[in-house]
Short mmCIF file of C-alpha atoms and ligand atoms in Angstrom, two decimals:
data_model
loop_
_atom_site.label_atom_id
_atom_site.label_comp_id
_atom_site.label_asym_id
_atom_site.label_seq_id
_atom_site.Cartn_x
_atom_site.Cartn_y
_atom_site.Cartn_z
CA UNK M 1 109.45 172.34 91.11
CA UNK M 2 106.12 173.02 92.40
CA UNK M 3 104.43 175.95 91.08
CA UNK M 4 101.31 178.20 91.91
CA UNK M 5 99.66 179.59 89.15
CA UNK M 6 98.75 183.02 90.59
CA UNK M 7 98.37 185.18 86.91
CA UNK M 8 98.29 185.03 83.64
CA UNK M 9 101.36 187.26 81.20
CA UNK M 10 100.27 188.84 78.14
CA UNK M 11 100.79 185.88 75.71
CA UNK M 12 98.27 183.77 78.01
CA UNK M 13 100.99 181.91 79.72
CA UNK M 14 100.78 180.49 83.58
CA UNK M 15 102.59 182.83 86.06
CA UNK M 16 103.71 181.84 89.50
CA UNK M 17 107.02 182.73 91.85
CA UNK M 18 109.30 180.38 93.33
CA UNK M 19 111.45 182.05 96.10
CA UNK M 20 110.71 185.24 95.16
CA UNK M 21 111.66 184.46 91.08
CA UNK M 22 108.88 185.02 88.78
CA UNK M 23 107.94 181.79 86.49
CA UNK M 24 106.29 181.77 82.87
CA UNK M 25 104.77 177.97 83.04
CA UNK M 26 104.15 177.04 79.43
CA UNK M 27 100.98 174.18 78.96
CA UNK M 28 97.37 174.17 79.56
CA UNK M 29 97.53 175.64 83.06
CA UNK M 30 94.38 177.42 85.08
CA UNK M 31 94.63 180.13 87.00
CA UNK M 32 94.86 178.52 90.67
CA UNK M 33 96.17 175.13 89.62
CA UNK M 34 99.40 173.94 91.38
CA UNK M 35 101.54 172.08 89.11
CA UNK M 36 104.70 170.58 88.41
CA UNK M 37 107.42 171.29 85.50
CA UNK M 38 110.80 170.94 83.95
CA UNK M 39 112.87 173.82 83.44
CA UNK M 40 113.02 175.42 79.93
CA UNK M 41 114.93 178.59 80.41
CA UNK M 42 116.51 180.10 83.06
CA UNK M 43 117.06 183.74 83.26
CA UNK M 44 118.82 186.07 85.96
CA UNK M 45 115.17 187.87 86.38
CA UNK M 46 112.88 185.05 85.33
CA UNK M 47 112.23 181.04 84.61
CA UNK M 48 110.04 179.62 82.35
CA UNK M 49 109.23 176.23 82.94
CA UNK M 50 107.08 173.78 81.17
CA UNK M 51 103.77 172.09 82.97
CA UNK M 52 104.41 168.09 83.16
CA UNK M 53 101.98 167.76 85.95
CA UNK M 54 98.73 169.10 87.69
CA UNK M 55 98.92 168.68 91.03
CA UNK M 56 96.44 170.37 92.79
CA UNK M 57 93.81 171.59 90.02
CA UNK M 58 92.13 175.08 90.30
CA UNK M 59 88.24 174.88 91.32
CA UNK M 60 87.91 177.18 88.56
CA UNK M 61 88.80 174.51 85.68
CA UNK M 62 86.65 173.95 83.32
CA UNK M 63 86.13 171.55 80.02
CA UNK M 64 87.50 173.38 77.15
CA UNK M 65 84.90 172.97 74.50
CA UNK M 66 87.04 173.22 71.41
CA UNK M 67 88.77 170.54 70.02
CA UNK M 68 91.97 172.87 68.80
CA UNK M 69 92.29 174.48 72.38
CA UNK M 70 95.05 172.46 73.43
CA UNK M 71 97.74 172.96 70.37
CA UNK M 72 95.90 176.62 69.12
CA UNK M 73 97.15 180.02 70.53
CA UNK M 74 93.88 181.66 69.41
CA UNK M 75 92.50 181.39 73.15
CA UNK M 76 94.43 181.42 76.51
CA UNK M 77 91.40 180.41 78.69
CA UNK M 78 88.49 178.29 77.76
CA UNK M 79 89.36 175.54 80.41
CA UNK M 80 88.81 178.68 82.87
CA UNK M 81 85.75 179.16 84.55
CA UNK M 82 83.91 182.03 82.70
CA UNK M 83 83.19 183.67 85.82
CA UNK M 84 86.25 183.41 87.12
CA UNK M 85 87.75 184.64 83.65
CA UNK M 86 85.68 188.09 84.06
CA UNK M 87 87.20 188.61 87.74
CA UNK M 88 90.56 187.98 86.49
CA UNK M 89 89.89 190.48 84.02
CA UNK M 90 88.52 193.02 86.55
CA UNK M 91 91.68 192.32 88.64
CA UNK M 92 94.06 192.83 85.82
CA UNK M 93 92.43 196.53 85.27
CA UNK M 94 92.95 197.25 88.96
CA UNK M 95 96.41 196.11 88.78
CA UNK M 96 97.63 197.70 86.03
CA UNK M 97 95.50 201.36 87.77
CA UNK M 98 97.19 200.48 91.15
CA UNK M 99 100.65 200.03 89.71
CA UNK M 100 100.69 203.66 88.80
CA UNK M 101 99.99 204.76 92.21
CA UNK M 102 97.04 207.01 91.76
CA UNK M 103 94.53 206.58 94.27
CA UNK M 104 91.95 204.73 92.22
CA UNK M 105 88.68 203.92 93.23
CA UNK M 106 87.23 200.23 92.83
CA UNK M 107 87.24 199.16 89.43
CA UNK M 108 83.63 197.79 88.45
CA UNK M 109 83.03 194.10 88.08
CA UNK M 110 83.54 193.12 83.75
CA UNK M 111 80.66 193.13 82.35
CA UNK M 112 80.65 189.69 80.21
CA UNK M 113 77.79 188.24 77.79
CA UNK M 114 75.62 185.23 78.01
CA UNK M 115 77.03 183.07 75.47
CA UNK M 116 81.01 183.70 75.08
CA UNK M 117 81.35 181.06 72.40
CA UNK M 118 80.39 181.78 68.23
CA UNK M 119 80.91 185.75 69.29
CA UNK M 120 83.79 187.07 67.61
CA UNK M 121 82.62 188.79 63.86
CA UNK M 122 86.12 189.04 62.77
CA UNK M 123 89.14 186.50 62.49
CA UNK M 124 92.40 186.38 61.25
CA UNK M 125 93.55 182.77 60.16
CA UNK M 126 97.44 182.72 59.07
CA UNK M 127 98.58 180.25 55.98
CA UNK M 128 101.84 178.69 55.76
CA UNK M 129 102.42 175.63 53.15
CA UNK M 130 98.73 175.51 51.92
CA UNK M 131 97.80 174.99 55.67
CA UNK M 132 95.26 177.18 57.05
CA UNK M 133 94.40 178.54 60.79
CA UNK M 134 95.98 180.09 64.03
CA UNK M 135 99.30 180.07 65.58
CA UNK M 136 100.17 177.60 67.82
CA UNK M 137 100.12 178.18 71.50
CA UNK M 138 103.85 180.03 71.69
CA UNK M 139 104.89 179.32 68.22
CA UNK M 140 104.33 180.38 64.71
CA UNK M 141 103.78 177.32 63.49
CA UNK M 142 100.10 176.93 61.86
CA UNK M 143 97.79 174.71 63.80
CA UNK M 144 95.53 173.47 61.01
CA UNK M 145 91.26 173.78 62.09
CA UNK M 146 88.19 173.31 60.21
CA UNK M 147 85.98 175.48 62.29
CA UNK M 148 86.55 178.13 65.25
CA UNK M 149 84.22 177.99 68.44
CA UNK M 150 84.40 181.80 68.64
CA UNK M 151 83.95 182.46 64.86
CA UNK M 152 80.15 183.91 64.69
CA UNK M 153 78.40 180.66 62.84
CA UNK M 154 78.58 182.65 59.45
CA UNK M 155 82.26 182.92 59.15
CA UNK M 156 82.79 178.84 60.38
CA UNK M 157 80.34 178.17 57.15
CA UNK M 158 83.61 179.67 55.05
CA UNK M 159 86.49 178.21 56.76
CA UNK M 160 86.24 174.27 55.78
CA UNK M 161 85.70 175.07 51.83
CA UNK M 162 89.12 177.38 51.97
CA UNK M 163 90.89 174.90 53.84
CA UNK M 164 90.64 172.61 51.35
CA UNK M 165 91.22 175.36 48.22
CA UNK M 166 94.55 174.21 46.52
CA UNK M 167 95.33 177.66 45.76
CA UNK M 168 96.00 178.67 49.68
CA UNK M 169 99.52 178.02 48.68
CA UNK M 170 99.57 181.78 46.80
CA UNK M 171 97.78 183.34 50.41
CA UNK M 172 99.33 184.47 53.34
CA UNK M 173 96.70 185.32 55.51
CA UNK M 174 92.63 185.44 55.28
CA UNK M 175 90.25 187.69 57.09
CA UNK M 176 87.03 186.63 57.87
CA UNK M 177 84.63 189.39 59.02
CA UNK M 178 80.42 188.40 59.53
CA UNK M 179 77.89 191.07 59.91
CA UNK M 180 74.66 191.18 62.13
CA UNK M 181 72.50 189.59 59.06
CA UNK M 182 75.07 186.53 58.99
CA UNK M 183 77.45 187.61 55.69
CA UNK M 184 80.85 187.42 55.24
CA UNK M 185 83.23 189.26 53.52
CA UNK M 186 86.68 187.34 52.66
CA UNK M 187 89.85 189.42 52.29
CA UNK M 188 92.68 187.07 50.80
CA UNK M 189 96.01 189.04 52.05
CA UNK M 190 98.74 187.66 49.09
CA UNK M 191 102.38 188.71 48.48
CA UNK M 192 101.10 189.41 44.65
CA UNK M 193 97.84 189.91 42.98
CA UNK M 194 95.44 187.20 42.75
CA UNK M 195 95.08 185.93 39.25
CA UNK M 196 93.26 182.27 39.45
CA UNK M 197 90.33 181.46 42.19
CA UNK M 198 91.03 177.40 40.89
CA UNK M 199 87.47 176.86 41.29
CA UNK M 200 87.08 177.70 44.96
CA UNK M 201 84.67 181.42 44.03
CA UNK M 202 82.13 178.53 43.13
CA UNK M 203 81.77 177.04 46.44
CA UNK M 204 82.42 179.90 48.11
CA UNK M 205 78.88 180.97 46.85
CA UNK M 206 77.39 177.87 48.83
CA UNK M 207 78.32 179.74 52.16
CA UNK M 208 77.86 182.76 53.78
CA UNK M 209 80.42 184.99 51.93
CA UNK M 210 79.03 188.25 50.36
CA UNK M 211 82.40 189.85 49.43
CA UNK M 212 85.59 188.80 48.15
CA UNK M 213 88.53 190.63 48.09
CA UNK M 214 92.31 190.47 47.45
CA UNK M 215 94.81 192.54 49.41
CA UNK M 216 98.81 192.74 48.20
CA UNK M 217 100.88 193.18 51.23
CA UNK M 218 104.63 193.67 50.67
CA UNK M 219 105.25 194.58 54.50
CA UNK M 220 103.91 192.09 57.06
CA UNK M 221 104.24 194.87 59.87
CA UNK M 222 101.13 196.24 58.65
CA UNK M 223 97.65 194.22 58.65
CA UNK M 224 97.11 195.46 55.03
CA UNK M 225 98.69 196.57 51.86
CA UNK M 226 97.61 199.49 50.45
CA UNK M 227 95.74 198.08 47.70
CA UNK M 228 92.44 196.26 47.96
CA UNK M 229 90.96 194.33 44.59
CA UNK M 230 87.27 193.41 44.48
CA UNK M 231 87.15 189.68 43.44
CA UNK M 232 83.16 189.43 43.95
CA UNK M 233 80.22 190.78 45.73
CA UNK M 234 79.51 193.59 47.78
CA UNK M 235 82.03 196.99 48.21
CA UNK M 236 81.02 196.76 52.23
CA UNK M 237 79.65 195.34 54.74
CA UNK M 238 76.54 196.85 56.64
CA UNK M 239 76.24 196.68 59.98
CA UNK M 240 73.70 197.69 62.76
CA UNK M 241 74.19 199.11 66.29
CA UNK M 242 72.63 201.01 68.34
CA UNK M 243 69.63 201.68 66.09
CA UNK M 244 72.04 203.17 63.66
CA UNK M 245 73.18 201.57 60.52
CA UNK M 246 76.88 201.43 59.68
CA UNK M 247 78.64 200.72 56.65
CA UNK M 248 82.22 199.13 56.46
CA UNK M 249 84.70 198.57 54.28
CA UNK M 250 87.67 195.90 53.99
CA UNK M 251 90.13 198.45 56.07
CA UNK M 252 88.06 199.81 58.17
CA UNK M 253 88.39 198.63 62.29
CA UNK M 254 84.87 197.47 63.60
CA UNK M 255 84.72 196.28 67.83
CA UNK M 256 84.94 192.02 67.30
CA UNK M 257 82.53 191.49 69.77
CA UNK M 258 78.69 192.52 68.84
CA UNK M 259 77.15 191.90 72.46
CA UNK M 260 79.91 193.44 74.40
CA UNK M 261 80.18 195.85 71.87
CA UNK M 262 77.07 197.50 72.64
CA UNK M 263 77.87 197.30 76.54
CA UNK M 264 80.54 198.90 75.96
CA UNK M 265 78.96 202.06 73.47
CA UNK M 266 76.00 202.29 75.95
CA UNK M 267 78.46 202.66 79.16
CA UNK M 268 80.81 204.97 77.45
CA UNK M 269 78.22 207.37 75.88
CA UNK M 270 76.48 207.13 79.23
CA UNK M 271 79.43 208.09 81.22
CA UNK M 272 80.39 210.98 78.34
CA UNK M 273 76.75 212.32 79.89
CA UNK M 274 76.42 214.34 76.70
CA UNK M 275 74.21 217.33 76.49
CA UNK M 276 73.20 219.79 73.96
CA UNK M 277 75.80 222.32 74.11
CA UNK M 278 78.84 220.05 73.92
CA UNK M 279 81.41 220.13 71.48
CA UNK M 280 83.17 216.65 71.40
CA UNK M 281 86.20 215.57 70.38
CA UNK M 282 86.43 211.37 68.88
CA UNK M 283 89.97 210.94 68.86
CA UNK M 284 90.09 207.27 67.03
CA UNK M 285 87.05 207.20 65.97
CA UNK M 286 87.26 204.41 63.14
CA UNK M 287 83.74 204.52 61.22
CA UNK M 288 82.36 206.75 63.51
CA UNK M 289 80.20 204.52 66.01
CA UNK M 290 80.54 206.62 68.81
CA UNK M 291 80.64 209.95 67.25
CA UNK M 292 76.44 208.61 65.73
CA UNK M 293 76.13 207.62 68.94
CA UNK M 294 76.52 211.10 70.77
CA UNK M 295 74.94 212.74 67.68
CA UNK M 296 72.29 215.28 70.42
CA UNK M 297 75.96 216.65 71.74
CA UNK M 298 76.15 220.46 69.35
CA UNK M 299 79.04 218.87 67.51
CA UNK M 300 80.95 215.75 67.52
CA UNK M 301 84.88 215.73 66.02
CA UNK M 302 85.88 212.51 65.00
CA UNK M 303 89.51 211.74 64.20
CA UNK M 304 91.10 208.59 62.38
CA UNK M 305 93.73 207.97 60.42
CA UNK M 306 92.39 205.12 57.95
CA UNK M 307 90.92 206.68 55.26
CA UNK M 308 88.38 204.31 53.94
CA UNK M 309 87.46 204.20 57.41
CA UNK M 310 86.72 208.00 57.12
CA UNK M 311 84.96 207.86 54.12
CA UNK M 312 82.51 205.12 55.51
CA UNK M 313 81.84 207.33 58.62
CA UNK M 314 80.99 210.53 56.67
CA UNK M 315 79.00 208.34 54.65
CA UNK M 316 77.38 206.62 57.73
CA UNK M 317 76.46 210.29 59.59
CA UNK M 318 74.90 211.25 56.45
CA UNK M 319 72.48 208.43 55.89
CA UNK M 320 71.70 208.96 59.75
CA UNK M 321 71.14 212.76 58.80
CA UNK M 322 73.38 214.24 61.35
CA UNK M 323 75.23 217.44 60.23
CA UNK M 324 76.84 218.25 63.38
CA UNK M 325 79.30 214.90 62.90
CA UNK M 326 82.65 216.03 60.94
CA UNK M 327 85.39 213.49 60.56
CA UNK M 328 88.95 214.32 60.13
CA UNK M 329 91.43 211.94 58.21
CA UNK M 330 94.77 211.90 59.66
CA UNK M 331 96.97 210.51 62.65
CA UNK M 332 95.58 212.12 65.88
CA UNK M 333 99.39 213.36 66.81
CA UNK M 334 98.97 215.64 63.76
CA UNK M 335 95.74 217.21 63.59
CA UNK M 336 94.98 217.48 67.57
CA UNK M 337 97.02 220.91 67.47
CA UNK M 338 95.05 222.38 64.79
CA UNK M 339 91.63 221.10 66.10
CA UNK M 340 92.32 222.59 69.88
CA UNK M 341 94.25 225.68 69.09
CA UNK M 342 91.11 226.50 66.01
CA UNK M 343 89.22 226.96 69.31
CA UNK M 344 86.21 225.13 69.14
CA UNK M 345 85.35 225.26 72.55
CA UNK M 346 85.76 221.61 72.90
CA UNK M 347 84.56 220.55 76.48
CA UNK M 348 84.90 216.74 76.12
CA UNK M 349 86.95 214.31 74.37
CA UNK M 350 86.48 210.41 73.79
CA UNK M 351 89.61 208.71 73.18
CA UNK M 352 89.54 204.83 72.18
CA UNK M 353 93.49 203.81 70.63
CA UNK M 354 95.17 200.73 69.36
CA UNK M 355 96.66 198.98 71.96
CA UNK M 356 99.88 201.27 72.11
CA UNK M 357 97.69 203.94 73.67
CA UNK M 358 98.28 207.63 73.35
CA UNK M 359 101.74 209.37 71.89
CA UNK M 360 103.00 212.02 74.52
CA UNK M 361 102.48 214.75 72.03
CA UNK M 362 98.43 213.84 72.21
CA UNK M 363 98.77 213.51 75.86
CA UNK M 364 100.57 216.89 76.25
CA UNK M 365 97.46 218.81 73.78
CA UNK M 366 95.34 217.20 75.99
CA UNK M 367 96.47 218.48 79.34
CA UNK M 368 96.79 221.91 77.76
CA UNK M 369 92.65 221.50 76.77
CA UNK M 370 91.49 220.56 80.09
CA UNK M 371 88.28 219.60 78.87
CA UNK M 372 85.62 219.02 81.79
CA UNK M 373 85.36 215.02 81.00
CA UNK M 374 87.68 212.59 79.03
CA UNK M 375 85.91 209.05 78.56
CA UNK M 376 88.99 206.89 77.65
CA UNK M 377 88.72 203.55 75.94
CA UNK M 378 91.45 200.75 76.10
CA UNK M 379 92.22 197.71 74.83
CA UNK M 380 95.33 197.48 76.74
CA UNK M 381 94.96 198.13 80.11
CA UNK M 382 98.58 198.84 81.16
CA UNK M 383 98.98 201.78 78.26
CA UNK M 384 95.65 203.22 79.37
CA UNK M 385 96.72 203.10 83.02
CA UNK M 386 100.35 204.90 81.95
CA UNK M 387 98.24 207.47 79.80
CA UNK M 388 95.82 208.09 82.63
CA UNK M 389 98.64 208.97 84.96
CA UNK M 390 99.90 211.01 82.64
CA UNK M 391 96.68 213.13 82.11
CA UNK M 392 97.50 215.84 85.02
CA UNK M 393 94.22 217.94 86.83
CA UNK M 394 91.71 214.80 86.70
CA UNK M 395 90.41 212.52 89.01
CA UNK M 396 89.54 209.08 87.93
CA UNK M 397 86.10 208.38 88.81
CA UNK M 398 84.94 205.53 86.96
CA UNK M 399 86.63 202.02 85.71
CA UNK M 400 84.22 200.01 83.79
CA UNK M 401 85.53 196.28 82.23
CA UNK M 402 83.96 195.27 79.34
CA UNK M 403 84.47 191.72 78.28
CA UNK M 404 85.43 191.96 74.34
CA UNK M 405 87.86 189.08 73.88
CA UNK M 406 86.29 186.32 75.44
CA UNK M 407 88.61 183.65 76.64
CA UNK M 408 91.38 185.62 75.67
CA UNK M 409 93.77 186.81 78.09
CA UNK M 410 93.10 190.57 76.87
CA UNK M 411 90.68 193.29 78.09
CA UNK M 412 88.68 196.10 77.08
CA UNK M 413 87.83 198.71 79.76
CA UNK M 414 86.66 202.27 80.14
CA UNK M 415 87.67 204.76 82.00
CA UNK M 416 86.32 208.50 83.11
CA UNK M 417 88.30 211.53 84.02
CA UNK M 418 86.70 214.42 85.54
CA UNK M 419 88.93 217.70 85.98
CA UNK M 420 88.82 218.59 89.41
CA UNK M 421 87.66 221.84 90.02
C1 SAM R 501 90.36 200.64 68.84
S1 SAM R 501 89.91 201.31 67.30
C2 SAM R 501 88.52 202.30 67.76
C3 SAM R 501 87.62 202.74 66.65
C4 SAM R 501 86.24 203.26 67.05
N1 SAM R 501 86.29 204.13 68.20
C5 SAM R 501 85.28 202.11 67.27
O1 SAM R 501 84.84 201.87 68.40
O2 SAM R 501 84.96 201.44 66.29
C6 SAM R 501 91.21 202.42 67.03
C7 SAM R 501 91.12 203.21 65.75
O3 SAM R 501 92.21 204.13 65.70
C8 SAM R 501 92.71 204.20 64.38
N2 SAM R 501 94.08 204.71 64.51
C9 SAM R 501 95.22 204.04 64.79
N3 SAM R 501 96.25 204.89 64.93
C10 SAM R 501 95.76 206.14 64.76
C11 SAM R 501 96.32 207.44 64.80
N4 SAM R 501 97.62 207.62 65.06
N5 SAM R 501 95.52 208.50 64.57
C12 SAM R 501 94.20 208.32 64.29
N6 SAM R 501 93.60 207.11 64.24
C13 SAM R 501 94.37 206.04 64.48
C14 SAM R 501 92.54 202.80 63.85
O4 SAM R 501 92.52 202.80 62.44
C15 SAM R 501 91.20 202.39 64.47
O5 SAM R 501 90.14 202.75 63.62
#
């Protein structure tokens, strides 16, 4: 059958319909390419069919410039035209805002970077047999690499020498994380403690690596264990942003993306339009980037339920010497009551997730706060578009995409909800 590749689904697979029937087409499709498959699966609701042929290519194809893109699931579309990737990306926020039937206003166009290769500051490479890198494109079996062509250069200085380390066999996962002064820290994520580096902590020293660390995770639903050991180097990581410096350590979540990182701090603070006398809530607020950067507001609440993470952002508004920054460690859905009903006279809140977006009990606190503004940022545009229609006495005035996970099927965007008055 002959297909027309119209979308993309979450796991970066083709999508087309045939008579109506929606289509998954498996292979290295483009968005706009006609082609020509076999039949894998065949569901009452859905096909998925596997691309034998190109037919009619998309205008939009491009080279793929890495050498894994093919066989790796770590990007969806580098043989897309990066231009064309940010519009898709635009379209998928609209979508996902129009679907919920609120009368939305247009969506602005993604704001992308210059150079989306070498960006991303943080990786995740799986092992499995002594064999390291990503998934394969729809399968968990581990496509071996050498290097990654959106690893910032610093962490693709570290991933040949533990490729070839004869102790991966004891590792089930490695994080690689580069700051802005090109250093790595290493986090080896084992079933059991570390005991023997066989050698490798010696050329490990030739590259970039600053840190070293060993992480025992009993329960693969959760990134980390509990436990982090210090193998060598430095405790954290520092980072710059902003004109603030940042320190971070093994646990804590930092934005992957430096460039559209700061697009996306410098729209959202913008668009939070904070003034002296406001008393902000950061609901997610990780090692408190965007509470520092909305420090002139009278007092900015951050909220987050790692605790290193915590620790790092009291320690981070200190060094700045802001006083009016307080962080709170815990899971929003348990402190938001206290913070709201203790009064504070909260007039805006910033709320930035995981992926699942906000629990109804958060949602509920925060249509009983009515606070004048509520900048919300996503990572997943189809929870922040249920959330948003969820949030009752606002208007959405303001859809910004922000380009984070270049050639990746997934999106960052802001929002802003003004109470109508
Ligand atoms: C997308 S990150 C945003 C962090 C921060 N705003 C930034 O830009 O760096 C989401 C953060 O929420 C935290 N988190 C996840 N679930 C949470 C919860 N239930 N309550 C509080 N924080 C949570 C994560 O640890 C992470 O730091």
């Amino acid at each position: 059958m002959d297909i027309k590749i119209t979308d993309y689904d979450h796991r970066g697979r083709g999508f087309g319909r045939v008579d109506g029937k929606s289509v998954f087409i498996e292979g290295p499709v483009v968005l706009g390419d006609t082609v020509r498959g076999h039949l894998r699966e065949s569901k009452k609701n859905f096909d998925v069919v596997v691309a034998d042929e190109i037919i009619t290519p998309s205008i939009h194809r491009v080279h793929a410039k890495c050498p894994y893109f093919y066989q790796c699931g770590g990007c969806d579309m580098q043989n897309l035209l990066y231009r064309r990737q940010l519009e898709f990306k635009r379209d998928k926020v609209q979508r996902a805002l129009y679907h919920i039937g609120g009368e939305v206003l247009s969506v602005r166009d993604t704001l992308g970077i210059k150079e989306p290769y070498f960006y991303r500051n943080h990786i995740q490479l799986k092992v499995r047999d002594g064999i390291l890198g990503y998934y394969g494109k729809g399968t968990k079996d581990v496509v071996p690499i050498r290097h990654c062509a959106i690893a910032e250069p610093a962490i693709n200085t570290v991933i040949p020498i533990l490729a070839r380390w004869n102790g991966l066999n004891s590792v089930e996962e490695v994080i690689l994380r580069a700051n802005y002064k090109g250093e790595v820290m290493v986090v080896l994520i084992t079933p059991n403690h570390i005991t023997k580096l066989n050698n490798v902590l010696s050329s490990l020293l030739d590259t970039a690596m600053v840190s070293l660390y060993s992480n025992v995770r009993k329960n693969s639903k959760f990134r980390y264990g509990k436990d982090f050991v210090k193998l060598y180097g430095v405790d954290r990581l520092e980072e710059q942003l902003g004109g603030h410096t940042f320190y971070l350590s093994p646990a804590s979540f930092f934005q992957v993306n430096r460039k559209s990182t700061e697009n996306l701090y410098k729209t959202a603070v913008a668009l939070m339009d904070v003034q002296q006398e406001d008393a902000i809530l950061d609901l997610y607020s990780g090692i408190g980037t965007l509470s520092l950067l909305m420090h002139n507001a009278k007092s900015v609440t951050g909220v987050e339920i790692v605790s290193a993470a915590v620790d790092d952002a009291r320690e981070n508004a200190a060094a700045a010497g802001y006083d009016n920054l307080h962080f709170i460690s815990g899971a929003v859905e348990d402190t938001i009551d206290a913070l709201i009903d203790r009064d504070q006279g909260v007039n805006k809140v910033m709320v930035d997730p995981p992926r699942g977006g906000l629990k109804a009990s958060v949602v509920a606190k925060l249509n009983e706060l009515q606070a004048e503004r509520i900048v919300y940022i996503s990572c997943n545009p189809a929870t922040q578009a249920r959330d948003i229609a969820l949030l009752k006495g606002y208007s959405v005035t303001e859809v910004v995409p922000v380009d984070m996970f270049c050639h990746s099927v997934h999106s960052e965007s802001i929002a802003l909800l003004e109470k109508i008055k």
